[in-house]
CSV table of C-alpha atoms and ligand atoms in Angstrom, one decimal:
chain,number,residue,atom,x,y,z
A,1,MET,CA,-60.7,-22.9,6.0
A,2,GLY,CA,-60.3,-26.0,8.3
A,3,CYS,CA,-63.7,-25.6,8.9
A,4,ILE,CA,-67.3,-24.9,7.5
A,5,PRO,CA,-67.8,-21.6,9.4
A,6,ILE,CA,-70.9,-21.8,11.8
A,7,ARG,CA,-73.4,-19.4,9.7
A,8,ARG,CA,-73.2,-21.7,7.0
A,9,LEU,CA,-73.4,-25.1,8.7
A,10,ALA,CA,-76.3,-23.8,10.1
A,11,VAL,CA,-77.7,-22.9,7.5
A,12,SER,CA,-76.6,-26.6,5.9
A,13,LEU,CA,-78.5,-27.7,9.0
A,14,LEU,CA,-81.6,-25.4,8.2
A,15,LEU,CA,-81.5,-26.5,5.1
A,16,GLY,CA,-81.9,-30.6,6.0
A,17,ALA,CA,-78.5,-31.1,4.8
A,18,VAL,CA,-76.0,-33.4,6.6
A,19,PHE,CA,-73.2,-31.9,8.6
A,20,PHE,CA,-70.4,-32.1,6.3
A,21,GLY,CA,-67.9,-31.8,9.3
A,22,CYS,CA,-63.9,-30.4,8.6
A,23,ARG,CA,-63.2,-32.9,6.3
A,24,GLY,CA,-61.6,-32.0,2.6
A,25,HIS,CA,-60.5,-28.4,2.1
A,26,ALA,CA,-56.4,-29.4,1.8
A,27,PRO,CA,-54.9,-26.6,3.7
A,28,THR,CA,-51.9,-26.9,0.7
A,29,GLN,CA,-54.6,-25.8,-1.6
A,30,GLY,CA,-54.8,-22.0,-1.9
A,31,GLY,CA,-53.1,-22.0,1.5
A,32,CYS,CA,-51.5,-18.7,2.5
A,33,GLY,CA,-49.7,-16.7,4.9
A,34,SER,CA,-50.8,-13.9,4.6
A,35,ASP,CA,-53.7,-11.6,1.9
A,36,LYS,CA,-50.2,-11.2,-0.1
A,37,ASP,CA,-50.4,-14.6,-1.3
A,38,CYS,CA,-54.0,-14.7,-1.8
A,39,LYS,CA,-54.9,-13.5,-6.0
A,40,LEU,CA,-57.2,-10.9,-6.5
A,41,ASP,CA,-59.4,-9.3,-3.3
A,42,ARG,CA,-58.9,-12.2,-1.6
A,43,VAL,CA,-57.5,-12.2,2.1
A,44,CYS,CA,-55.9,-15.3,3.9
A,45,GLU,CA,-57.9,-16.7,6.6
A,46,ALA,CA,-56.5,-19.6,8.8
A,47,GLY,CA,-54.6,-20.2,5.7
A,48,GLN,CA,-56.8,-20.5,3.6
A,49,CYS,CA,-57.7,-17.5,0.8
A,50,LEU,CA,-61.2,-16.7,1.3
A,51,TRP,CA,-63.8,-14.0,-0.8
A,52,PRO,CA,-64.2,-11.1,2.1
A,53,ARG,CA,-67.4,-11.5,3.8
A,54,ARG,CA,-70.2,-9.5,3.1
A,55,ALA,CA,-72.9,-8.7,5.2
A,56,ALA,CA,-75.3,-11.0,5.8
A,57,TYR,CA,-78.4,-12.0,4.2
A,58,SER,CA,-80.9,-9.2,4.9
A,59,VAL,CA,-83.8,-9.4,3.0
A,60,GLY,CA,-86.5,-11.5,5.4
A,61,ALA,CA,-86.1,-13.5,8.3
A,62,ALA,CA,-83.8,-16.3,5.7
A,63,PHE,CA,-80.7,-17.0,6.9
A,64,PRO,CA,-80.3,-15.0,10.4
A,65,ALA,CA,-83.3,-17.6,11.3
A,66,ALA,CA,-80.3,-20.0,11.0
A,67,GLU,CA,-78.9,-18.8,13.9
A,68,THR,CA,-81.7,-20.3,15.9
A,69,SER,CA,-81.0,-23.9,14.6
A,70,LYS,CA,-77.8,-23.8,16.4
A,71,GLN,CA,-79.5,-24.8,19.2
A,72,VAL,CA,-81.6,-27.8,17.5
A,73,SER,CA,-79.9,-31.1,18.5
A,74,PRO,CA,-78.5,-33.2,16.2
A,75,ALA,CA,-80.8,-35.8,16.4
A,76,GLU,CA,-83.9,-33.8,15.8
A,77,PRO,CA,-84.2,-33.0,12.3
A,78,PRO,CA,-83.9,-29.3,11.9
A,79,ALA,CA,-87.5,-27.3,9.8
A,80,GLY,CA,-86.6,-27.1,6.3
A,81,PRO,CA,-86.7,-28.2,2.8
A,82,PRO,CA,-85.7,-31.7,2.0
A,83,ALA,CA,-82.2,-32.5,1.7
A,84,GLN,CA,-82.8,-33.3,-1.7
A,85,GLY,CA,-85.8,-31.4,-2.9
A,86,MET,CA,-84.8,-29.3,-5.8
A,87,PHE,CA,-82.2,-29.2,-8.3
A,88,ARG,CA,-78.9,-29.8,-7.1
A,89,PHE,CA,-80.1,-30.1,-3.9
A,90,ASP,CA,-79.5,-27.3,-2.2
A,91,PRO,CA,-79.8,-23.5,-3.4
A,92,PHE,CA,-76.1,-23.6,-3.6
A,93,HIS,CA,-76.0,-26.2,-6.4
A,94,ARG,CA,-72.5,-28.3,-4.8
A,95,GLY,CA,-74.4,-31.5,-5.8
A,96,ARG,CA,-73.1,-33.1,-2.7
A,97,SER,CA,-75.4,-35.6,-1.6
A,98,PRO,CA,-75.0,-36.8,2.9
A,99,PHE,CA,-75.1,-40.6,1.2
A,100,LEU,CA,-73.1,-43.6,-0.3
A,101,LEU,CA,-73.1,-45.0,-3.5
A,102,PRO,CA,-73.2,-48.5,-3.9
A,103,LYS,CA,-70.6,-50.4,-4.3
A,104,GLN,CA,-72.0,-52.9,-6.3
A,105,LYS,CA,-73.5,-52.4,-9.8
A,106,PRO,CA,-77.1,-51.6,-9.0
A,107,GLU,CA,-80.1,-53.4,-10.2
A,108,VAL,CA,-83.4,-51.4,-11.6
A,109,VAL,CA,-86.1,-52.2,-9.4
A,110,TRP,CA,-88.3,-50.5,-10.5
A,111,THR,CA,-90.1,-47.9,-13.2
A,112,VAL,CA,-92.0,-45.2,-14.2
A,113,GLU,CA,-93.7,-44.7,-17.5
A,114,THR,CA,-94.2,-41.5,-18.5
A,115,LEU,CA,-94.3,-41.4,-22.5
A,116,ALA,CA,-91.9,-39.2,-23.3
A,117,PRO,CA,-88.1,-38.0,-21.9
A,118,VAL,CA,-87.1,-37.4,-18.4
A,119,THR,CA,-85.2,-34.6,-18.2
A,120,ALA,CA,-86.1,-33.2,-14.9
A,121,SER,CA,-84.3,-34.6,-12.3
A,122,PRO,CA,-85.8,-36.7,-9.7
A,123,THR,CA,-86.7,-35.3,-6.2
A,124,VAL,CA,-87.0,-37.0,-2.5
A,125,SER,CA,-90.1,-35.1,-0.2
A,126,ALA,CA,-89.5,-35.5,3.7
A,127,SER,CA,-92.1,-38.2,3.7
A,128,GLY,CA,-90.2,-40.3,1.1
A,129,LEU,CA,-92.0,-39.4,-2.0
A,130,VAL,CA,-90.4,-39.6,-5.1
A,131,LEU,CA,-91.4,-36.4,-8.1
A,132,GLY,CA,-90.7,-36.7,-11.5
A,133,ALA,CA,-92.1,-35.0,-14.7
A,134,SER,CA,-91.4,-35.5,-18.2
A,135,HIS,CA,-92.3,-33.8,-21.4
A,136,SER,CA,-95.9,-35.6,-21.6
A,137,GLY,CA,-96.3,-32.5,-19.8
A,138,LYS,CA,-97.0,-34.8,-16.7
A,139,VAL,CA,-95.4,-34.1,-12.5
A,140,PHE,CA,-96.2,-37.0,-10.5
A,141,ALA,CA,-95.6,-38.6,-7.0
A,142,VAL,CA,-94.8,-42.2,-6.4
A,143,ASN,CA,-94.1,-43.9,-2.7
A,144,SER,CA,-90.6,-45.8,-2.6
A,145,GLU,CA,-92.0,-48.8,-4.1
A,146,GLY,CA,-92.9,-46.8,-7.5
A,147,LYS,CA,-96.8,-46.8,-6.5
A,148,PRO,CA,-98.2,-44.0,-7.9
A,149,ALA,CA,-99.4,-41.1,-5.1
A,150,TRP,CA,-100.5,-38.1,-7.8
A,151,THR,CA,-100.6,-36.7,-11.0
A,152,PHE,CA,-100.5,-33.6,-12.5
A,153,ILE,CA,-101.2,-32.5,-15.9
A,154,THR,CA,-99.6,-29.0,-17.3
A,155,ALA,CA,-100.0,-28.2,-20.6
A,156,ASP,CA,-97.0,-28.4,-22.3
A,157,LEU,CA,-93.4,-29.5,-22.0
A,158,VAL,CA,-91.9,-29.9,-18.7
A,159,TRP,CA,-88.2,-29.6,-18.1
A,160,SER,CA,-88.1,-28.3,-14.4
A,161,THR,CA,-87.3,-30.6,-11.6
A,162,PRO,CA,-89.7,-30.3,-9.0
A,163,ALA,CA,-88.8,-28.4,-6.1
A,164,ILE,CA,-90.4,-29.1,-2.4
A,165,ALA,CA,-90.5,-26.5,-0.1
A,166,ALA,CA,-90.1,-27.1,4.1
A,167,ASP,CA,-93.6,-27.1,4.1
A,168,GLY,CA,-94.1,-30.0,1.4
A,169,THR,CA,-95.6,-27.9,-1.4
A,170,VAL,CA,-94.1,-28.7,-4.4
A,171,TYR,CA,-93.3,-26.1,-6.9
A,172,VAL,CA,-92.7,-26.9,-11.0
A,173,GLY,CA,-92.2,-24.6,-14.2
A,174,SER,CA,-93.9,-25.8,-17.6
A,175,ASP,CA,-93.2,-25.0,-21.2
A,176,ASP,CA,-96.9,-23.7,-21.0
A,177,ASP,CA,-95.1,-20.3,-19.2
A,178,ASN,CA,-96.1,-21.2,-15.7
A,179,LEU,CA,-94.4,-21.7,-12.4
A,180,TYR,CA,-97.3,-24.2,-10.1
A,181,ALA,CA,-97.1,-24.3,-6.8
A,182,LEU,CA,-99.2,-27.9,-6.0
A,183,GLU,CA,-100.1,-29.6,-2.3
A,184,GLY,CA,-97.5,-32.0,-1.7
A,185,LYS,CA,-99.5,-35.1,-0.6
A,186,THR,CA,-102.5,-35.0,-3.2
A,187,GLY,CA,-101.0,-32.8,-6.3
A,188,LYS,CA,-103.6,-30.4,-6.2
A,189,LEU,CA,-103.0,-26.8,-7.6
A,190,LEU,CA,-102.2,-24.3,-5.2
A,191,TRP,CA,-101.6,-21.1,-7.5
A,192,LYS,CA,-100.1,-21.1,-10.7
A,193,TYR,CA,-97.5,-18.0,-11.7
A,194,ARG,CA,-97.8,-16.3,-15.3
A,195,VAL,CA,-94.0,-16.3,-16.5
A,196,GLY,CA,-93.3,-13.3,-18.7
A,197,THR,CA,-96.0,-12.2,-21.0
A,198,CYS,CA,-95.1,-14.3,-24.2
A,199,GLN,CA,-97.6,-14.1,-26.7
A,200,GLN,CA,-97.7,-17.7,-27.7
A,201,THR,CA,-97.3,-20.2,-24.6
A,202,ILE,CA,-97.5,-23.4,-25.9
A,203,GLY,CA,-95.6,-25.5,-28.7
A,204,ILE,CA,-92.2,-24.4,-30.8
A,205,GLY,CA,-90.7,-21.3,-31.9
A,206,PRO,CA,-88.7,-18.5,-30.6
A,207,GLU,CA,-92.3,-16.8,-28.8
A,208,ALA,CA,-93.2,-20.4,-27.7
A,209,THR,CA,-90.1,-21.0,-25.6
A,210,ARG,CA,-89.2,-17.6,-24.2
A,211,CYS,CA,-91.0,-17.5,-21.8
A,212,ASP,CA,-91.0,-21.2,-20.6
A,213,VAL,CA,-90.3,-22.1,-16.7
A,214,ASP,CA,-87.5,-24.9,-16.9
A,215,ALA,CA,-85.2,-23.5,-14.7
A,216,GLY,CA,-85.7,-25.4,-11.6
A,217,PRO,CA,-87.1,-23.4,-9.4
A,218,THR,CA,-84.3,-23.1,-6.0
A,219,ILE,CA,-86.0,-22.1,-2.8
A,220,GLY,CA,-84.0,-20.0,-0.8
A,221,PRO,CA,-84.5,-20.3,3.1
A,222,ASP,CA,-87.3,-17.9,3.2
A,223,GLY,CA,-89.0,-19.3,0.7
A,224,THR,CA,-88.8,-17.2,-2.3
A,225,LEU,CA,-88.8,-18.7,-5.8
A,226,TYR,CA,-86.2,-18.3,-8.3
A,227,THR,CA,-86.9,-19.3,-11.6
A,228,GLY,CA,-86.1,-18.6,-15.3
A,229,GLY,CA,-88.3,-17.3,-18.2
A,230,ASP,CA,-87.9,-13.8,-20.8
A,231,GLY,CA,-85.9,-12.7,-17.6
A,232,ILE,CA,-84.7,-14.1,-13.8
A,233,TYR,CA,-88.0,-14.2,-11.5
A,234,ALA,CA,-88.1,-13.8,-7.6
A,235,ILE,CA,-91.3,-14.9,-6.7
A,236,TYR,CA,-92.8,-15.2,-2.9
A,237,ALA,CA,-94.2,-18.4,-1.7
A,238,ASN,CA,-98.1,-17.5,-1.7
A,239,GLY,CA,-97.4,-16.8,-5.7
A,240,THR,CA,-97.2,-13.1,-6.0
A,241,LEU,CA,-93.8,-11.0,-7.7
A,242,ARG,CA,-91.2,-10.3,-5.7
A,243,TRP,CA,-88.8,-8.9,-8.5
A,244,ARG,CA,-88.0,-9.8,-11.8
A,245,PHE,CA,-84.8,-9.0,-13.5
A,246,THR,CA,-84.5,-8.4,-17.3
A,247,THR,CA,-82.0,-10.2,-19.0
A,248,GLY,CA,-81.7,-9.9,-23.4
A,249,GLY,CA,-82.1,-13.9,-23.6
A,250,HIS,CA,-84.5,-16.8,-22.6
A,251,VAL,CA,-83.2,-18.1,-18.9
A,252,SER,CA,-82.8,-21.8,-19.1
A,253,SER,CA,-81.4,-23.1,-15.8
A,254,ALA,CA,-81.8,-22.7,-11.7
A,255,PRO,CA,-80.3,-19.5,-10.5
A,256,ALA,CA,-78.3,-20.3,-7.7
A,257,LEU,CA,-78.4,-18.1,-4.1
A,258,ALA,CA,-75.3,-17.6,-1.7
A,259,ALA,CA,-75.4,-17.5,1.5
A,260,ASP,CA,-75.7,-13.6,1.5
A,261,GLY,CA,-78.6,-13.5,-0.3
A,262,THR,CA,-76.9,-12.9,-4.1
A,263,VAL,CA,-79.0,-14.6,-6.5
A,264,TYR,CA,-76.7,-15.8,-9.6
A,265,ALA,CA,-78.1,-17.0,-13.0
A,266,GLY,CA,-77.1,-17.7,-16.7
A,267,SER,CA,-79.1,-16.5,-19.3
A,268,GLN,CA,-78.8,-17.1,-23.5
A,269,ASP,CA,-77.8,-13.3,-24.0
A,270,ASN,CA,-74.3,-15.1,-22.9
A,271,SER,CA,-74.3,-13.8,-19.5
A,272,ILE,CA,-74.0,-14.7,-15.9
A,273,TYR,CA,-75.7,-12.2,-13.8
A,274,ALA,CA,-75.2,-11.3,-9.9
A,275,ILE,CA,-78.2,-9.5,-8.6
A,276,SER,CA,-78.8,-8.2,-5.3
A,277,PRO,CA,-81.5,-9.7,-2.8
A,278,ASP,CA,-83.8,-6.8,-4.1
A,279,GLY,CA,-83.6,-8.1,-7.7
A,280,LYS,CA,-81.1,-5.3,-8.2
A,281,ARG,CA,-77.7,-5.9,-11.0
A,282,GLN,CA,-74.4,-6.3,-9.1
A,283,TRP,CA,-72.3,-7.6,-12.0
A,284,GLU,CA,-72.9,-9.3,-15.2
A,285,PHE,CA,-70.2,-11.1,-16.3
A,286,ARG,CA,-70.2,-12.1,-20.9
A,287,ALA,CA,-69.0,-15.4,-21.5
A,288,ARG,CA,-69.1,-16.2,-25.4
A,289,ASP,CA,-71.8,-18.2,-26.3
A,290,ASP,CA,-75.2,-18.9,-24.3
A,291,VAL,CA,-75.1,-20.1,-20.5
A,292,GLU,CA,-77.7,-23.3,-20.1
A,293,SER,CA,-75.1,-24.4,-17.0
A,294,SER,CA,-76.7,-23.8,-13.9
A,295,PRO,CA,-74.6,-21.7,-11.5
A,296,ALA,CA,-73.1,-23.8,-8.9
A,297,ILE,CA,-71.2,-21.4,-5.2
A,298,GLU,CA,-68.6,-22.6,-3.0
A,299,GLU,CA,-68.0,-22.3,0.7
A,300,ASP,CA,-65.7,-19.4,-0.3
A,301,GLY,CA,-68.3,-17.3,-2.6
A,302,THR,CA,-66.8,-19.0,-5.8
A,303,VAL,CA,-69.1,-19.2,-8.5
A,304,TYR,CA,-68.5,-22.1,-11.1
A,305,VAL,CA,-70.9,-22.2,-14.5
A,306,GLY,CA,-70.3,-23.1,-17.6
A,307,SER,CA,-71.0,-22.2,-20.9
A,308,ASP,CA,-71.6,-23.1,-25.1
A,309,ASP,CA,-68.1,-21.5,-25.5
A,310,ASN,CA,-66.8,-25.1,-24.1
A,311,ARG,CA,-65.9,-23.3,-21.1
A,312,LEU,CA,-66.3,-24.2,-17.1
A,313,TYR,CA,-65.6,-20.5,-15.5
A,314,ALA,CA,-64.7,-19.6,-11.9
A,315,LEU,CA,-66.5,-16.3,-10.9
A,316,SER,CA,-65.1,-14.6,-7.8
A,317,PRO,CA,-68.3,-12.8,-5.9
A,318,GLN,CA,-67.2,-9.5,-7.4
A,319,GLY,CA,-67.5,-10.9,-10.9
A,320,GLN,CA,-63.7,-11.6,-11.6
A,321,MET,CA,-63.1,-14.0,-13.8
A,322,LEU,CA,-60.7,-16.5,-11.9
A,323,TRP,CA,-59.9,-19.1,-14.1
A,324,ALA,CA,-61.8,-20.7,-17.6
A,325,PHE,CA,-61.3,-24.2,-18.3
A,326,THR,CA,-61.9,-25.4,-21.6
A,327,THR,CA,-63.5,-28.5,-23.1
A,328,GLY,CA,-64.4,-29.5,-26.2
A,329,ASP,CA,-68.3,-28.7,-27.0
A,330,ASP,CA,-71.0,-27.0,-24.8
A,331,VAL,CA,-70.7,-27.0,-20.9
A,332,ARG,CA,-74.5,-27.5,-20.4
A,333,ALA,CA,-74.7,-29.0,-16.8
A,334,SER,CA,-74.0,-27.5,-13.5
A,335,ALA,CA,-70.4,-28.3,-11.9
A,336,ALA,CA,-70.6,-30.3,-8.6
A,337,ILE,CA,-68.3,-29.2,-5.9
A,338,GLY,CA,-66.7,-31.7,-3.6
A,339,ARG,CA,-66.1,-31.0,-0.5
A,340,ASP,CA,-62.3,-30.8,-0.6
A,341,GLY,CA,-63.0,-28.4,-3.6
A,342,THR,CA,-62.8,-30.5,-6.5
A,343,VAL,CA,-64.9,-29.7,-9.3
A,344,VAL,CA,-66.7,-31.8,-11.4
A,345,VAL,CA,-68.2,-31.0,-14.9
A,346,GLY,CA,-69.7,-33.2,-18.2
A,347,SER,CA,-69.0,-31.6,-21.1
A,348,TYR,CA,-70.7,-32.5,-24.7
A,349,ASP,CA,-67.9,-33.6,-25.6
A,350,GLY,CA,-68.5,-36.8,-23.9
A,351,LEU,CA,-66.1,-36.6,-21.0
A,352,LEU,CA,-66.3,-35.9,-17.3
A,353,TYR,CA,-63.9,-33.5,-15.9
A,354,ALA,CA,-62.7,-33.1,-12.1
A,355,ILE,CA,-60.9,-30.0,-11.9
A,356,ARG,CA,-58.4,-28.8,-9.1
A,357,ARG,CA,-59.1,-25.5,-7.1
A,358,ASP,CA,-56.5,-23.6,-9.0
A,359,GLY,CA,-58.7,-24.7,-12.6
A,360,THR,CA,-56.0,-27.4,-13.7
A,361,LEU,CA,-57.3,-30.8,-14.1
A,362,LEU,CA,-57.0,-33.2,-11.7
A,363,TRP,CA,-58.3,-35.9,-14.8
A,364,ALA,CA,-61.1,-36.8,-16.9
A,365,PHE,CA,-63.4,-39.7,-17.8
A,366,ARG,CA,-64.5,-40.8,-21.4
A,367,THR,CA,-68.0,-41.6,-21.3
A,368,GLY,CA,-69.5,-42.9,-25.3
A,369,ASP,CA,-71.4,-39.5,-25.6
A,370,ARG,CA,-72.8,-36.4,-24.6
A,371,ILE,CA,-72.8,-35.5,-20.8
A,372,GLN,CA,-75.6,-33.1,-20.4
A,373,SER,CA,-76.4,-34.8,-17.1
A,374,SER,CA,-74.9,-32.9,-13.3
A,375,ALA,CA,-72.9,-34.9,-11.3
A,376,LEU,CA,-73.6,-36.2,-8.2
A,377,ILE,CA,-71.0,-36.2,-5.2
A,378,ASP,CA,-71.8,-38.9,-2.3
A,379,ALA,CA,-70.5,-38.6,0.9
A,380,SER,CA,-66.9,-40.3,-0.1
A,381,GLY,CA,-67.0,-38.8,-2.9
A,382,ALA,CA,-67.6,-41.0,-5.4
A,383,ILE,CA,-69.6,-39.8,-8.3
A,384,LEU,CA,-72.1,-40.3,-10.1
A,385,VAL,CA,-73.5,-38.9,-13.7
A,386,GLY,CA,-75.4,-40.0,-16.6
A,387,SER,CA,-74.3,-39.9,-19.8
A,388,GLN,CA,-76.5,-39.5,-23.7
A,389,ASP,CA,-74.4,-43.2,-24.3
A,390,ASP,CA,-77.6,-44.5,-22.2
A,391,ARG,CA,-75.9,-45.1,-18.9
A,392,LEU,CA,-75.5,-44.3,-15.7
A,393,TYR,CA,-71.8,-44.3,-14.6
A,394,ALA,CA,-70.6,-44.4,-11.0
A,395,ILE,CA,-66.6,-42.9,-10.7
A,396,GLU,CA,-64.3,-43.0,-7.7
A,397,PRO,CA,-63.1,-39.8,-6.7
A,398,ASP,CA,-59.7,-40.8,-8.3
A,399,GLY,CA,-61.5,-41.0,-11.8
A,400,LYS,CA,-61.5,-44.9,-12.1
A,401,LEU,CA,-65.1,-46.3,-12.5
A,402,ARG,CA,-66.7,-48.1,-10.2
A,403,TRP,CA,-69.5,-49.4,-12.2
A,404,SER,CA,-71.8,-48.2,-15.2
A,405,VAL,CA,-75.5,-49.3,-15.9
A,406,GLU,CA,-77.2,-49.1,-19.2
A,407,LEU,CA,-80.7,-47.8,-19.1
A,408,GLY,CA,-83.0,-47.6,-22.0
A,409,GLY,CA,-82.0,-44.1,-23.5
A,410,ASP,CA,-79.7,-40.9,-22.9
A,411,VAL,CA,-79.7,-40.4,-19.3
A,412,ASP,CA,-79.8,-36.2,-19.3
A,413,SER,CA,-81.6,-35.8,-16.1
A,414,SER,CA,-79.3,-35.2,-13.0
A,415,PRO,CA,-79.4,-38.7,-10.5
A,416,ILE,CA,-79.8,-38.7,-7.4
A,417,LEU,CA,-80.2,-41.1,-4.2
A,418,ALA,CA,-81.4,-41.7,-1.2
A,419,ALA,CA,-80.5,-42.5,2.6
A,420,ASN,CA,-80.9,-46.5,1.8
A,421,GLY,CA,-78.8,-45.8,-1.0
A,422,THR,CA,-81.4,-46.1,-3.7
A,423,ILE,CA,-80.8,-44.3,-7.6
A,424,TYR,CA,-83.7,-42.6,-9.4
A,425,ALA,CA,-82.7,-41.5,-12.7
A,426,GLY,CA,-84.9,-40.0,-15.7
A,427,THR,CA,-83.9,-40.8,-19.0
A,428,ASP,CA,-85.4,-40.5,-22.6
A,429,ASP,CA,-87.2,-43.6,-23.2
A,430,GLY,CA,-90.0,-41.9,-21.1
A,431,LYS,CA,-89.4,-43.8,-18.0
A,432,MET,CA,-88.0,-43.0,-14.2
A,433,TYR,CA,-86.2,-45.4,-12.7
A,434,ALA,CA,-85.3,-46.9,-9.1
A,435,LEU,CA,-82.2,-48.6,-8.9
A,436,ARG,CA,-80.8,-50.9,-6.2
A,437,GLY,CA,-77.5,-52.3,-5.0
A,438,LYS,CA,-75.4,-53.0,-2.3
B,1,CA,CA1,-93.9,-21.9,-23.5
B,2,CA,CA1,-69.9,-25.1,-28.7
B,3,CA,CA1,-78.4,-42.3,-26.7
């Protein structure tokens, strides 16, 4: 694949992401002369092994609407959610930022104190508001200088990353078992949807946590929200249920959405599920332990997902295992997928791994403690990731350290990067940090 297919490109533009262009995807990796050179059911297209394309997304206006965005001039931002408005930045969860990380070690320019761990990842709205959430139950918006805009309090811990829709509405889940829709400018409650029918909604214990809304949510191109609880949920933007998919365990991580509308999600029942746009099971892949990592989907449809069985799996869109890469401990972070196809993921063994498309190790970078944070890949291929050694690391594309900054606690949230190079990250010391550097 020399270039991203135009349909995908249109989708990228619709989502407000940058033009990824024709860089990356070296023809040597997965290169082919004919279909026979490709593993499994893949076909050879322009020298690259690709999964056969399935029918375009057929529910609602969704992806077909993206075709119209081809007429939008690149100078005018297309209507769509902000570029980093949800966990892993878009429904594919590739973790790619269109911006550049600072070359030099950044300084902390402000913090927001929430008095409880911040494991939710920050997001940035189209108007520049920075959103965060914490185990205090608080969801908050501050401006780019850290001045409070609004606060909304839920009844229990918030792990969920606030997601921002094209119209500015903010969606966030809580351990009080509700998915909330808040007005983006004011934080005013628009609606809430209770996920599941758990007898006990707050506190600790199996019944209290089974219906927690920790996952994402992920916003589809048609505005549908995908989240988890005691199963996998698709909820319309007006707060009514589109479908619910039953799993054998709690779903704690954000579902990912492929270009054809397939929903991928992991569960604490050890499985990864592929679900069609109408909520029907396509397939189920069994790992050997809980799946708490949120799936990431490459341009060719390959799904990368980690498990507490210490492995990162590469699965085909048909649910076949392409490879499994074994680390020394749980893989709870979500994989980031570089523009050249390199997969970057951290493990509880403290290492950040860069893995080639074929499942072989490119390099590993050692941090001082477990990695829960999902890595960001900047426009040049440099990587940003947090560790439970309380540091935030910037790593060069070749695996060498660029800089690291010590913060006040475990950095389990997934840091994000604003257009001006400001980094936002949450930590277990109760703070959200803004860092700036040159
Ligand atoms: Ca709960
Ligand atoms: Ca394990
Ligand atoms: Ca620590």
